[in-house]
Coordinates of C-alpha atoms in Angstrom, one line a residue:
X17 CA -8.6 49.7 5.8
X18 CA -5.1 50.4 7.3
X19 CA -5.1 53.7 5.4
X20 CA -8.4 54.6 6.8
X21 CA -7.3 53.8 10.4
X22 CA -4.1 55.8 9.9
X23 CA -6.1 58.8 8.7
X24 CA -8.4 58.6 11.6
X25 CA -5.5 58.4 14.0
X26 CA -3.8 61.4 12.5
X27 CA -7.1 63.3 12.6
X28 CA -7.4 62.6 16.3
X29 CA -3.9 63.7 17.0
X30 CA -4.7 67.1 15.5
X31 CA -7.4 67.8 18.1
X32 CA -6.3 69.4 21.4
X33 CA -6.2 67.0 24.4
X34 CA -9.4 66.7 26.4
X35 CA -9.6 69.0 29.5
X36 CA -8.4 67.4 32.7
X37 CA -10.6 66.9 35.7
X38 CA -8.9 65.7 38.9
X39 CA -9.2 65.6 42.7
X40 CA -6.7 67.1 45.0
X41 CA -6.5 66.9 48.8
X42 CA -5.3 69.8 50.9
X43 CA -5.5 70.2 54.7
X44 CA -7.6 67.1 54.9
X45 CA -10.3 68.3 52.4
X46 CA -10.6 66.9 48.9
X47 CA -11.8 69.2 46.1
X48 CA -12.4 68.5 42.4
X49 CA -10.6 70.7 39.8
X50 CA -11.1 71.3 36.1
X51 CA -8.3 72.6 33.9
X52 CA -9.5 75.7 32.1
X53 CA -6.3 76.8 30.5
X54 CA -3.4 74.3 29.7
X55 CA -1.1 77.0 28.5
X56 CA -1.3 79.1 31.7
X57 CA -1.9 76.1 34.0
X58 CA -5.2 77.5 35.4
X59 CA -7.9 75.5 37.1
X60 CA -11.3 76.1 38.6
X61 CA -12.8 74.5 41.7
X62 CA -15.7 72.2 40.6
X63 CA -18.5 70.7 42.6
X64 CA -16.9 68.2 45.0
X65 CA -17.6 64.5 44.8
X66 CA -17.2 64.2 48.6
X67 CA -19.1 65.7 51.5
X68 CA -17.5 68.9 52.8
X69 CA -17.9 70.1 56.3
X70 CA -16.3 72.4 58.9
X71 CA -13.6 74.9 57.9
X72 CA -12.3 74.8 54.3
X73 CA -9.1 76.3 53.0
X74 CA -8.9 76.4 49.2
X75 CA -5.3 76.2 48.1
X76 CA -3.9 78.6 45.6
X77 CA -1.7 75.9 43.9
X78 CA -2.6 72.3 43.2
X79 CA -0.7 69.5 41.6
X80 CA -1.8 66.8 39.1
X81 CA 0.4 64.4 37.2
X82 CA 3.6 66.2 38.4
X83 CA 2.3 69.6 37.1
X84 CA 1.4 72.6 39.2
X85 CA -1.9 74.5 38.5
X86 CA -3.0 77.9 39.8
X87 CA -6.6 78.0 41.2
X88 CA -8.2 81.1 39.5
X89 CA -11.9 80.2 39.3
X90 CA -14.6 78.9 41.6
X91 CA -17.2 77.3 39.3
X92 CA -21.0 77.9 39.2
X93 CA -22.6 76.1 42.1
X94 CA -19.2 74.7 43.3
X95 CA -20.3 74.7 46.9
X96 CA -24.1 74.7 46.3
X97 CA -26.0 73.2 49.3
X98 CA -22.8 72.4 51.2
X99 CA -24.8 73.0 54.4
X100 CA -22.1 71.6 56.8
X101 CA -19.4 74.1 55.8
X102 CA -18.8 76.7 58.5
X103 CA -16.0 78.8 56.9
X104 CA -14.2 79.0 53.6
X105 CA -10.8 80.7 52.9
X106 CA -10.5 81.8 49.3
X107 CA -6.9 82.2 48.1
X108 CA -5.5 85.3 46.6
X109 CA -5.2 83.6 43.2
X110 CA -9.0 83.4 42.6
X111 CA -10.3 85.9 40.0
X112 CA -13.8 84.6 39.5
X113 CA -16.5 83.3 41.9
X114 CA -19.3 81.7 39.8
X115 CA -23.0 82.0 40.0
X116 CA -24.7 80.4 43.0
X117 CA -21.2 79.3 44.1
X118 CA -22.1 79.2 47.9
X119 CA -25.9 79.2 47.6
X120 CA -27.6 77.4 50.5
X121 CA -24.5 77.0 52.6
X122 CA -26.7 77.2 55.7
X123 CA -23.9 77.1 58.3
X124 CA -21.4 79.4 56.6
X125 CA -21.1 82.4 59.0
X126 CA -18.6 84.6 57.3
X127 CA -16.5 84.9 54.1
X128 CA -13.7 87.1 52.9
X129 CA -13.2 88.1 49.3
X130 CA -9.5 88.5 48.5
X131 CA -8.1 91.4 46.4
X132 CA -7.6 89.1 43.4
X133 CA -11.3 88.6 42.8
X134 CA -12.5 90.5 39.7
X135 CA -15.9 88.9 39.1
X136 CA -18.6 87.6 41.4
X137 CA -21.5 85.7 39.7
X138 CA -25.2 86.3 40.4
X139 CA -26.5 84.8 43.6
X140 CA -23.1 83.7 44.7
X141 CA -24.0 84.0 48.5
X142 CA -27.7 83.9 48.4
X143 CA -29.7 81.8 50.9
X144 CA -26.8 81.4 53.4
X145 CA -28.9 81.6 56.5
X146 CA -26.1 81.9 59.0
X147 CA -24.0 84.4 57.0
X148 CA -23.6 87.6 59.1
X149 CA -20.9 89.3 57.2
X150 CA -19.3 89.4 53.7
X151 CA -15.9 91.0 54.0
X152 CA -13.7 92.2 51.1
X153 CA -9.9 92.8 51.2
X154 CA -9.4 96.6 51.3
X155 CA -7.0 96.3 48.3
X156 CA -9.7 94.8 46.0
X157 CA -10.4 97.4 43.3
X158 CA -13.7 95.7 42.1
X159 CA -15.7 95.2 45.3
X160 CA -16.1 96.6 48.7
X161 CA -17.8 95.7 52.0
X162 CA -19.8 98.3 54.0
X163 CA -20.6 97.0 57.4
X164 CA -20.6 93.4 56.1
X165 CA -22.8 94.2 53.1
X166 CA -21.3 93.4 49.7
X167 CA -21.2 96.2 47.1
X168 CA -19.4 97.0 43.8
X169 CA -16.2 99.0 44.5
X170 CA -18.0 102.4 43.8
X171 CA -21.0 101.3 45.8
X172 CA -23.4 101.8 42.9
X173 CA -24.7 98.2 43.1
X174 CA -25.7 96.5 46.3
X175 CA -24.9 92.8 45.6
X176 CA -25.7 90.9 48.8
X177 CA -27.0 91.7 52.2
X178 CA -26.0 88.8 54.4
X179 CA -29.1 86.7 55.3
X180 CA -27.9 86.0 58.9
X181 CA -27.7 89.7 59.8
X182 CA -30.2 90.2 62.6
X183 CA -30.8 93.9 62.2
X184 CA -34.5 94.8 61.7
X185 CA -33.9 97.8 59.5
X186 CA -31.4 98.9 56.8
X187 CA -30.8 102.2 55.0
X188 CA -29.3 101.7 51.5
X189 CA -26.6 104.4 50.7
X190 CA -27.3 107.2 48.3
X191 CA -24.6 106.0 45.9
X192 CA -26.6 102.9 45.0
X193 CA -28.2 102.8 41.5
X194 CA -29.0 99.1 41.4
X195 CA -30.2 96.6 43.9
X196 CA -28.9 93.3 42.7
X197 CA -30.6 90.0 42.1
X198 CA -31.5 88.4 45.4
X199 CA -29.8 91.1 47.3
X200 CA -32.1 90.8 50.3
X201 CA -33.4 87.4 49.5
X202 CA -35.1 85.7 52.6
X203 CA -33.7 88.3 55.1
X204 CA -36.4 87.5 57.6
X205 CA -35.1 89.8 60.3
X206 CA -35.7 92.9 58.3
X207 CA -39.0 94.8 58.9
X208 CA -38.1 97.9 56.9
X209 CA -35.6 98.9 54.2
X210 CA -35.1 102.5 53.1
X211 CA -34.4 102.9 49.4
X212 CA -32.7 106.2 48.3
X213 CA -33.9 108.3 45.4
X214 CA -30.7 107.2 43.5
X215 CA -31.9 103.7 42.8
X216 CA -33.2 102.9 39.3
X217 CA -33.3 99.1 39.3
X218 CA -34.7 96.7 41.8
X219 CA -33.4 93.3 40.6
X220 CA -35.1 90.0 40.4
X221 CA -35.8 88.2 43.7
X222 CA -34.3 91.3 45.4
X223 CA -36.7 91.1 48.5
X224 CA -38.2 87.7 47.8
X225 CA -39.2 85.8 51.0
X226 CA -38.6 88.8 53.3
X227 CA -41.5 87.6 55.4
X228 CA -41.4 90.3 58.1
X229 CA -40.9 93.3 55.8
X230 CA -43.8 95.5 56.7
X231 CA -42.8 98.8 55.1
X232 CA -40.9 99.8 51.9
X233 CA -41.2 102.9 49.8
X234 CA -40.3 102.6 46.2
X235 CA -38.7 106.0 45.2
X236 CA -39.7 108.0 42.1
X237 CA -36.3 107.2 40.6
X238 CA -37.0 103.5 40.1
X239 CA -37.5 102.4 36.5
X240 CA -37.4 98.7 36.7
X241 CA -38.8 96.2 39.2
X242 CA -37.5 92.7 38.5
X243 CA -39.2 89.3 38.4
X244 CA -40.3 88.1 41.8
X245 CA -38.7 91.2 43.4
X246 CA -41.2 91.2 46.4
X247 CA -42.6 87.7 46.1
X248 CA -44.0 86.3 49.3
X249 CA -43.3 89.4 51.4
X250 CA -46.2 88.3 53.6
X251 CA -46.2 91.2 56.0
X252 CA -46.1 93.9 53.4
X253 CA -49.5 95.7 53.8
X254 CA -49.3 98.4 51.1
X255 CA -47.3 99.3 48.0
X256 CA -47.1 102.4 45.8
X257 CA -45.6 102.0 42.4
X258 CA -44.4 105.4 41.3
X259 CA -44.8 107.0 37.9
X260 CA -41.1 106.5 37.2
X261 CA -41.6 102.7 36.9
X262 CA -41.7 101.5 33.3
X263 CA -41.2 97.8 33.6
X264 CA -42.4 95.3 36.3
X265 CA -41.3 91.6 36.0
X266 CA -43.4 88.5 36.4
X267 CA -44.6 87.5 39.8
X268 CA -43.3 90.8 41.3
X269 CA -45.7 90.7 44.2
X270 CA -46.9 87.1 44.1
X271 CA -48.1 85.6 47.4
X272 CA -47.9 88.9 49.3
X273 CA -50.6 87.6 51.4
X274 CA -50.9 90.6 53.7
X275 CA -51.0 93.1 50.8
X276 CA -54.3 95.1 51.2
X277 CA -53.5 98.3 49.2
X278 CA -51.8 98.8 45.9
X279 CA -51.4 102.0 43.9
X280 CA -50.2 101.7 40.4
X281 CA -48.9 104.7 38.5
X282 CA -50.0 105.8 35.1
X283 CA -46.7 104.9 33.6
X284 CA -47.2 101.1 33.7
X285 CA -48.5 99.5 30.5
X286 CA -48.5 95.8 31.5
X287 CA -49.8 94.1 34.5
X288 CA -47.5 91.1 34.0
X289 CA -47.9 87.4 34.5
X290 CA -48.7 86.4 38.1
X291 CA -47.9 90.0 39.3
X292 CA -50.4 89.8 42.2
X293 CA -51.1 86.1 42.2
X294 CA -52.3 84.8 45.6
X295 CA -52.5 88.3 47.2
X296 CA -55.5 87.1 49.2
X297 CA -55.9 90.3 51.3
X298 CA -56.2 92.6 48.2
X299 CA -59.8 93.7 47.9
X300 CA -59.4 96.0 44.9
X301 CA -56.8 97.6 42.6
X302 CA -57.3 100.7 40.5
X303 CA -55.8 99.8 37.2
X304 CA -54.5 103.0 35.5
X305 CA -55.5 104.1 32.0
X306 CA -52.0 103.5 30.8
X307 CA -52.3 99.7 31.0
X308 CA -52.8 97.8 27.8
X309 CA -52.3 94.2 28.8
X310 CA -53.3 92.2 31.9
X311 CA -51.1 89.1 31.9
X312 CA -51.8 85.5 32.6
X313 CA -52.9 84.8 36.2
X314 CA -52.1 88.4 37.1
X315 CA -54.7 88.5 39.8
X316 CA -55.5 84.8 40.3
X317 CA -56.4 83.7 43.8
X318 CA -57.0 87.2 45.1
X319 CA -59.7 85.9 47.3
X320 CA -60.8 89.3 48.7
X321 CA -61.3 91.0 45.3
X322 CA -64.8 92.5 45.3
X323 CA -64.9 94.5 42.1
X324 CA -62.7 95.3 39.2
X325 CA -62.9 98.1 36.6
X326 CA -60.7 97.4 33.6
X327 CA -59.9 100.7 31.8
X328 CA -60.6 101.1 28.1
X329 CA -57.0 101.0 26.9
X330 CA -56.7 97.4 27.9
X331 CA -56.9 95.2 24.8
X332 CA -55.7 91.9 26.2
X333 CA -56.8 90.1 29.4
X334 CA -54.7 86.9 29.7
X335 CA -55.5 83.3 30.6
X336 CA -56.9 82.9 34.1
X337 CA -56.2 86.6 34.8
X338 CA -58.7 86.8 37.6
X339 CA -59.1 83.0 38.2
X340 CA -60.6 82.0 41.6
X341 CA -61.2 85.6 42.8
X342 CA -64.0 84.0 44.8
X343 CA -65.4 87.2 46.4
X344 CA -65.6 89.1 43.0
X345 CA -69.1 90.5 42.4
X346 CA -68.7 93.3 39.8
X347 CA -66.7 93.2 36.6
X348 CA -66.3 96.1 34.1
X349 CA -64.8 95.0 30.8
X350 CA -63.1 97.6 28.6
X351 CA -64.4 99.2 25.4
X352 CA -61.4 98.1 23.3
X353 CA -61.0 94.5 24.3
X354 CA -59.5 92.3 21.6
X355 CA -58.6 89.2 23.5
X356 CA -60.1 87.5 26.6
X357 CA -58.0 84.6 27.7
X358 CA -59.1 81.1 28.7
X359 CA -60.8 80.9 32.1
X360 CA -60.1 84.6 32.6
X361 CA -62.8 84.7 35.4
X362 CA -62.9 81.0 36.0
X363 CA -64.2 79.9 39.5
X364 CA -65.3 83.4 40.3
X365 CA -68.7 82.0 41.3
X366 CA -70.1 85.1 43.0
X367 CA -70.1 87.5 40.1
X368 CA -73.5 89.3 39.9
X369 CA -72.8 91.9 37.3
X370 CA -70.6 92.1 34.2
X371 CA -70.5 95.5 32.4
X372 CA -69.3 95.1 28.8
X373 CA -68.5 98.5 27.3
X374 CA -67.1 97.3 24.0
X375 CA -69.0 97.6 20.7
X376 CA -66.8 94.9 19.1
X377 CA -67.3 91.5 20.7
X378 CA -64.6 89.1 21.7
X379 CA -65.7 85.7 20.4
X380 CA -64.5 82.5 22.0
X381 CA -65.8 79.0 22.8
X382 CA -63.3 78.7 25.6
X383 CA -64.4 78.7 29.2
X384 CA -64.5 82.2 30.6
X385 CA -66.8 82.1 33.7
X386 CA -68.0 79.6 36.2
X387 CA -71.1 77.8 35.0
X388 CA -73.5 79.4 37.4
X389 CA -72.6 82.9 36.3
X390 CA -74.4 82.6 33.0
X391 CA -77.6 82.0 34.9
X392 CA -77.2 84.2 37.9
X393 CA -75.3 87.3 36.8
X394 CA -76.5 90.2 34.7
X395 CA -74.6 91.1 31.6
X396 CA -74.9 94.9 30.8
X397 CA -74.3 95.6 27.1
X398 CA -74.2 98.8 25.1
X399 CA -77.6 100.1 23.9
X400 CA -78.8 98.4 20.7
X401 CA -76.4 95.4 20.9
X402 CA -78.5 92.8 22.7
X403 CA -79.2 90.8 19.6
X404 CA -75.5 90.7 18.7
X405 CA -74.5 89.4 22.1
X406 CA -77.2 86.8 21.9
X407 CA -75.5 85.2 18.9
X408 CA -71.8 85.2 20.0
X409 CA -70.1 82.8 22.5
X410 CA -69.7 83.0 25.4
X411 CA -72.1 86.0 25.8
X412 CA -75.0 84.2 24.3
X413 CA -75.0 81.9 27.3
X414 CA -76.1 84.7 29.6
X415 CA -79.8 84.4 30.6
X416 CA -80.0 88.0 31.9
X417 CA -78.8 90.7 29.4
X418 CA -79.8 94.3 29.7
X419 CA -78.8 97.3 27.7
X420 CA -76.9 100.3 29.0
X421 CA -76.5 103.8 27.7
X422 CA -72.7 104.4 27.6
X423 CA -71.2 107.8 26.8
X424 CA -67.9 107.6 25.0
X425 CA -65.3 110.4 25.0
X426 CA -62.0 109.6 23.4
X427 CA -60.6 106.5 25.0
X428 CA -62.7 106.7 28.1
X429 CA -66.2 105.5 28.5
X430 CA -68.6 106.8 31.2
X431 CA -71.5 104.6 31.9
X432 CA -74.9 105.7 32.8
X433 CA -76.5 104.1 35.8
X434 CA -78.9 102.0 33.9
X435 CA -76.9 98.8 34.7
X436 CA -77.7 99.3 38.3
X437 CA -81.0 97.8 39.5
X438 CA -83.2 100.9 40.4
X439 CA -85.9 100.5 43.0
X440 CA -88.1 103.5 43.9
X441 CA -90.1 103.6 47.1
X442 CA -92.5 106.2 48.6
X443 CA -92.0 107.4 52.2
X444 CA -94.2 104.6 53.5
X445 CA -91.7 102.1 52.1
X446 CA -94.0 100.9 49.3
X447 CA -92.3 100.0 46.0
X448 CA -93.6 102.2 43.2
X449 CA -91.5 101.2 40.3
X450 CA -88.1 101.8 38.6
X451 CA -88.7 104.7 36.2
X452 CA -88.4 108.2 37.6
X453 CA -90.1 109.7 34.6
X454 CA -93.5 108.2 35.7
X455 CA -93.5 109.5 39.2
X456 CA -96.2 111.8 40.4
X457 CA -95.4 114.8 42.7
X458 CA -94.0 113.8 46.0
X459 CA -90.8 112.7 47.9
X460 CA -89.3 109.3 47.1
X461 CA -86.5 107.0 48.2
X462 CA -84.3 105.6 45.4
X463 CA -82.2 102.5 45.9
X464 CA -79.6 102.0 43.1
X465 CA -77.3 99.0 43.9
X466 CA -75.7 99.8 47.2
X467 CA -76.6 103.5 47.1
X468 CA -79.7 105.1 48.6
X469 CA -80.9 108.7 48.0
X470 CA -84.0 110.8 48.5
X471 CA -85.5 112.9 45.7
X472 CA -88.4 115.3 45.5
X473 CA -90.6 115.4 42.4
X474 CA -92.5 118.7 41.8

């Protein structure tokens, strides 16, 4: 037993000592520090255990157990939600400012980055509502400040536009290639931002919660639009996605409640998850032929959606893709559909017509449509396929199925107008039928859906 205990003790002695965490008070403010390198005596500032307020000076040197330590790092979220802090002086010993280090410091009005700083983590100064300027020591070789806006030293990346800046417009310099994550997050004073033709990336959350942003033009240089990049830009009325864009992140335009017009280029292959979720003013979107996948909840709660034509290259329509589009009346499904997600058109209770161009049926027992749709809507299927549709769920649940003559050319399908209800009247307004081939000589009025035309039969 003694031998075992001795072995255990010797084993423990071979391990390095546990990292030290300690508190140190300077100028009346107590901060917590974590030893990150015993050999070089370096520490980082940790999340404080005490409430911090007013003006804070971070010392460059701290002492613990009769040993001096150099402050070289500010940890991730070190001052997260320190809403009573009004200013912070960072010493010239700090090399790294961690992710979200000062996030939600609501009363922080200004901050200066010393020349020692080499790395600033993502979202370090995001959501600081009173921050009007981020200044950088002119000797810093990694970062720079242009009129209070934080950039990388060569100004190729715009890192942070201060949320407390009251200007209504901003022009991004031509040197910028990337707009960083959360760069303009919740900058509610901005009504317009001019993006130069040099920008290739709009980072995640870049313009999120810019509630008064009414106008923005995405240049033809942009290749990537990040997750939630324009989420909840409620005043944004229109957007054009240029053909340079290859990737769009999830929820990119989610809750843009004023968005009424969207133009998507033919370079986009995926309408991603929740891309236009909750865009309640959006009446329609022309989905380009390049699109292959419509993601989960992509158009959910687009309350003004009236009709949607899904092009034939689309093979996947995700779960609840068009959920609760309560004004939706006409739906055209693609010829090459392989997968139709659960509740894809759930709670779309006003659908009157569904045009299914595919010759291969998607089978599922899952809920696809509101219950009333199976009784009230007309399902338009390719000629000669009615019996097939009547045996496969959920299509067999439709009471009204009619056949349509579709013409197929390559990947595109052009439908004949047979799916529209045709009503023919004479000039006295008397209904005479729906088949033009049986008409006698004379002039007639034809109503086809919402279209009305006059024809002469000789």
